[in-house]
Coordinates of C-alpha atoms in Angstrom, one line a residue:
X1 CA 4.9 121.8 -41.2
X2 CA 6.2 120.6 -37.9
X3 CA 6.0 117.1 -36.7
X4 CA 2.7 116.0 -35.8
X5 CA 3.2 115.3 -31.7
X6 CA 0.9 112.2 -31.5
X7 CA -0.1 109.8 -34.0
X8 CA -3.3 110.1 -35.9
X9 CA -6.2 107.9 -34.7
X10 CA -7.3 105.1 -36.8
X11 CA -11.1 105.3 -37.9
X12 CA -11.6 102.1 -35.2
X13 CA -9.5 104.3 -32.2
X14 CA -11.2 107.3 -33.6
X15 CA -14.8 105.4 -32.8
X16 CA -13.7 103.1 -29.7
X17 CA -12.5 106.5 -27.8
X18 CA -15.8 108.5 -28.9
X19 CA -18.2 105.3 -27.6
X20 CA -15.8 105.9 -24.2
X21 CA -16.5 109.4 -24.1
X22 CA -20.2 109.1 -25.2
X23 CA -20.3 106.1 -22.0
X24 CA -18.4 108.7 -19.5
X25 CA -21.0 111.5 -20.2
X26 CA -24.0 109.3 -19.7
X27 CA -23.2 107.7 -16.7
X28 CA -22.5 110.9 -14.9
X29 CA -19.1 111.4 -14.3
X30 CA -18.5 114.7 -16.4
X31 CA -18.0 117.6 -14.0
X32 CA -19.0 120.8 -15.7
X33 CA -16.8 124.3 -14.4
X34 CA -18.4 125.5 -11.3
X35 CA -18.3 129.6 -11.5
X36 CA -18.3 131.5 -8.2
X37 CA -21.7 131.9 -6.2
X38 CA -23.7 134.6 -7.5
X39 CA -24.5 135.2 -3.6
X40 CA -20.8 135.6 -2.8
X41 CA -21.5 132.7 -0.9
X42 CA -18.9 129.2 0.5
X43 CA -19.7 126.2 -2.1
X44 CA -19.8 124.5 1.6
X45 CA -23.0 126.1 2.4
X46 CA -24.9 123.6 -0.1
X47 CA -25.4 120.8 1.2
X48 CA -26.0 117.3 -0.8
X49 CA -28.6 114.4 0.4
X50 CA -27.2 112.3 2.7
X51 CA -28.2 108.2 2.8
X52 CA -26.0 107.0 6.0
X53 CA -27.9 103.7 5.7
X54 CA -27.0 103.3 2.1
X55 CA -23.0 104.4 3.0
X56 CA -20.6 102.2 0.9
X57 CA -23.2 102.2 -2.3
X58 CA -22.5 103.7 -5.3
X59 CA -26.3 104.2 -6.1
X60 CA -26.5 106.0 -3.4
X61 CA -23.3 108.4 -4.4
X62 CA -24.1 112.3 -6.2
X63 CA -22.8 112.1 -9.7
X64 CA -21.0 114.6 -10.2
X65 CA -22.2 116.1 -13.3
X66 CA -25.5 116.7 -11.3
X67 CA -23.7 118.3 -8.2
X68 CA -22.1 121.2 -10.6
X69 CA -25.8 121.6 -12.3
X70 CA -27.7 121.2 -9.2
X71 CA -25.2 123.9 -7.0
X72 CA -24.7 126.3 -9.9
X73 CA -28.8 126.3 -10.8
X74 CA -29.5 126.6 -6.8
X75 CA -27.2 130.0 -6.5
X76 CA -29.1 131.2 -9.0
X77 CA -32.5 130.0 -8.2
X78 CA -32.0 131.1 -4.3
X79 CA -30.8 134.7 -5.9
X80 CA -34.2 134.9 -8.0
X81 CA -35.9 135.0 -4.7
X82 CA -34.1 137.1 -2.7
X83 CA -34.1 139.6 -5.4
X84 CA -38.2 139.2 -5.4
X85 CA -40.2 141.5 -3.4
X86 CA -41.7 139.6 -0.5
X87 CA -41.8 140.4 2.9
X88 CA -38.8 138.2 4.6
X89 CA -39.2 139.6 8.2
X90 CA -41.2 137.4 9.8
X91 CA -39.9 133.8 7.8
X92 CA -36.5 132.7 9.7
X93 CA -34.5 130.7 7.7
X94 CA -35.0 130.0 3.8
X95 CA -34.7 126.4 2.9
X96 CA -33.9 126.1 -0.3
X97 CA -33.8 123.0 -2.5
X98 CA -32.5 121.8 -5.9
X99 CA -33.9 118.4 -6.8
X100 CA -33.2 115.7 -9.5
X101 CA -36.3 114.2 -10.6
X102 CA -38.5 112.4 -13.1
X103 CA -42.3 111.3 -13.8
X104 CA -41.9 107.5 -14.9
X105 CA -39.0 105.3 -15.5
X106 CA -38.8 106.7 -19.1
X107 CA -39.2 109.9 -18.6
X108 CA -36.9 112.9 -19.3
X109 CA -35.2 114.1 -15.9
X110 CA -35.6 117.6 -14.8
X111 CA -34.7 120.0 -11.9
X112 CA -37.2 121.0 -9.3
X113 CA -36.8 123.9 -7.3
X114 CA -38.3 125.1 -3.7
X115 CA -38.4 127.4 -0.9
X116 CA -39.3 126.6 2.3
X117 CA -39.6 129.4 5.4
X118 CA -38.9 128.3 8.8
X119 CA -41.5 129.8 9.4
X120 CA -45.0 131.3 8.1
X121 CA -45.4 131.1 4.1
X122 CA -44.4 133.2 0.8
X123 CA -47.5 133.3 -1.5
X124 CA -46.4 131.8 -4.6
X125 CA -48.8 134.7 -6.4
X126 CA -46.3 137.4 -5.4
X127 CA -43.5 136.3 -7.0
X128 CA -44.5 134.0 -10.1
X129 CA -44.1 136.8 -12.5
X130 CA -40.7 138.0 -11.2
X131 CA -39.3 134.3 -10.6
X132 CA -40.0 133.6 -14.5
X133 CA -38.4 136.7 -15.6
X134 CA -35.7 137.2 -13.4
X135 CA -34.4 133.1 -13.1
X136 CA -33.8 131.9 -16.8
X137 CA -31.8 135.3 -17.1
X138 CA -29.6 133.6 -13.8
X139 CA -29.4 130.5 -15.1
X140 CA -27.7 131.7 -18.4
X141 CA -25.2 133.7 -16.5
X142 CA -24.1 130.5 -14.9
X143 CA -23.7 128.7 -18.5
X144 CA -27.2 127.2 -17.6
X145 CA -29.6 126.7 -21.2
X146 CA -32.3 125.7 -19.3
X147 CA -35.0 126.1 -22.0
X148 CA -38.1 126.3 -21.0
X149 CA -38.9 127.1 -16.6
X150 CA -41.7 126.3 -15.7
X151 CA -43.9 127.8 -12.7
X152 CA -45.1 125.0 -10.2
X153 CA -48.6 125.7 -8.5
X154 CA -48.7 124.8 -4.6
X155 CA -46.9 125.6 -2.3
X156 CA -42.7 126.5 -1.9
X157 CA -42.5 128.8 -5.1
X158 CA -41.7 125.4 -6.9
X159 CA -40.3 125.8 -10.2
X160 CA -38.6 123.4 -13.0
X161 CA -36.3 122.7 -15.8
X162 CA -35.1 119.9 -18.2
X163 CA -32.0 118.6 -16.8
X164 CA -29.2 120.3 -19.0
X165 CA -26.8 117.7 -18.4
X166 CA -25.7 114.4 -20.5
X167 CA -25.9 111.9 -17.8
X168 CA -29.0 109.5 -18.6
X169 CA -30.5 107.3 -15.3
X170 CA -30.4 104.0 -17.4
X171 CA -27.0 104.5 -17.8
X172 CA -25.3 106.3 -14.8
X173 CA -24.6 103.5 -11.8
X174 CA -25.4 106.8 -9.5
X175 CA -29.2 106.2 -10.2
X176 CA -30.1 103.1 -12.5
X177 CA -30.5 101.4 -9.4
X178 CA -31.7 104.1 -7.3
X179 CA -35.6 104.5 -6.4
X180 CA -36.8 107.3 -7.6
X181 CA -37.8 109.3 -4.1
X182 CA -34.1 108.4 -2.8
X183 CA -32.8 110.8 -5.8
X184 CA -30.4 113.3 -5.0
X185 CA -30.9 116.7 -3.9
X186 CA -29.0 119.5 -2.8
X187 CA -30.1 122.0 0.2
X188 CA -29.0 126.0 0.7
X189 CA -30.6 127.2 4.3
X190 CA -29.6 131.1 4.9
X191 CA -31.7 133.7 6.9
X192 CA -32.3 136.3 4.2
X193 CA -30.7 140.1 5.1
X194 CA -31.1 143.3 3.8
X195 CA -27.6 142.9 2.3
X196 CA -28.6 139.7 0.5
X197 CA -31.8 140.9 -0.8
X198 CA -29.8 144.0 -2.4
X199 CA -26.7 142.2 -3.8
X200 CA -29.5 140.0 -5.5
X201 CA -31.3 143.2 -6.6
X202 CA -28.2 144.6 -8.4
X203 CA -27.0 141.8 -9.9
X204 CA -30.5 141.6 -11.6
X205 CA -30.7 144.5 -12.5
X206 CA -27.3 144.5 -14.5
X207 CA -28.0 141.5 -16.4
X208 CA -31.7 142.2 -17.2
X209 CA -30.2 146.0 -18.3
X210 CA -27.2 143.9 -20.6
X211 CA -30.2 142.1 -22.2
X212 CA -31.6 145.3 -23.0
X213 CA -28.6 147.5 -24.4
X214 CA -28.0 144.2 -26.5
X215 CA -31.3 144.7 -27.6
X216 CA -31.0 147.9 -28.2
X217 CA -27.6 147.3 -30.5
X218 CA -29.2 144.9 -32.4

């Protein structure tokens, strides 16, 4: 057997660098592999929530962990609706916006997802029941478990997820001082083309028709 290359950890070194890990995760500062947009598009064109009157605070920094979950879930979220079918002609820009949120000061985080026209409106009952078939299948392609996705009622095709990540507000100095309306958010604003709407399609397509051949091997 060759030489072992590093000394074996102690039970105490074993469980002092596990409670470091453990600390690291929780307060955000993991960075999770950020695969290429689904959209083909720039990571630049997402854009994070800006607190110029906070600049200098580290509560009022994106932890990192969230930017790759919020950016990856977005890209796919954004392609859910363009692959929809809803009439795009008359809306402008899209706005849309990934959101870190929770209900009370003890409550699990989550995602929250919405889009926003420049103009006019998308009625939310045209695309629920493509939205919840067509985004978990997204999410996963990016790495995403989200569980379950829930449908939001109101307006801006809202939609949500238990945050996947290990970072925990109590612990991360990114928002355990942080009110919860000043979270972070990220924004993607594109004018939706016909050669958006049919890269979205056909990506769709292919993994909703990989679900079924495994399926169909199974």
């Amino acid at each position: 057997m060759p030489d072992r290359p590093y000394e074996k950890l102690s039970p105490e070194s074993r469980d002092r660098m596990l409670e470091e890990l453990t600390r690291w995760l929780e307060e955000g500062f993991c960075q999770p592999k950020m695969e290429p947009s689904l959209l083909g598009l720039d990571w630049s064109s997402f854009a994070t929530r800006e607190f110029p009157e906070y600049a200098g605070q580290i509560s009022f920094g994106n932890p990192p962990e969230f930017i790759s979950y919020a950016f990856s879930a977005l890209d796919a979220y954004a392609t859910a609706m363009l692959a929809a079918h809803f009439s795009y002609g008359s809306l402008g820009v899209l706005n849309f916006t990934s959101s870190l949120k929770r209900r009370g000061p003890e409550s699990q985080m989550h995602l929250e997802f919405t889009t926003i026209p420049e103009r006019d409106r998308i009625n939310p009952d045209s695309v629920i029941a493509e939205l919840l078939r067509s985004f978990p299948r997204l999410l996963q392609s990016k790495g995403i478990e989200a569980g379950a996705v829930l449908f939001l009622e109101g307006e801006g095709c809202g939609m949500e997820f238990e945050y996947p990540g290990r970072m925990m507000a109590k612990a991360s100095p990114f928002l355990r001082d942080r009110p919860d309306d000043l979270w972070p958010q990220v924004t993607l604003s594109l004018t939706p083309t016909d050669e958006l709407r049919i890269r979205a399609q056909n990506i769709l397509a292919f993994l909703l028709s990989s679900i079924a051949l495994e399926g169909n091997a199974q």
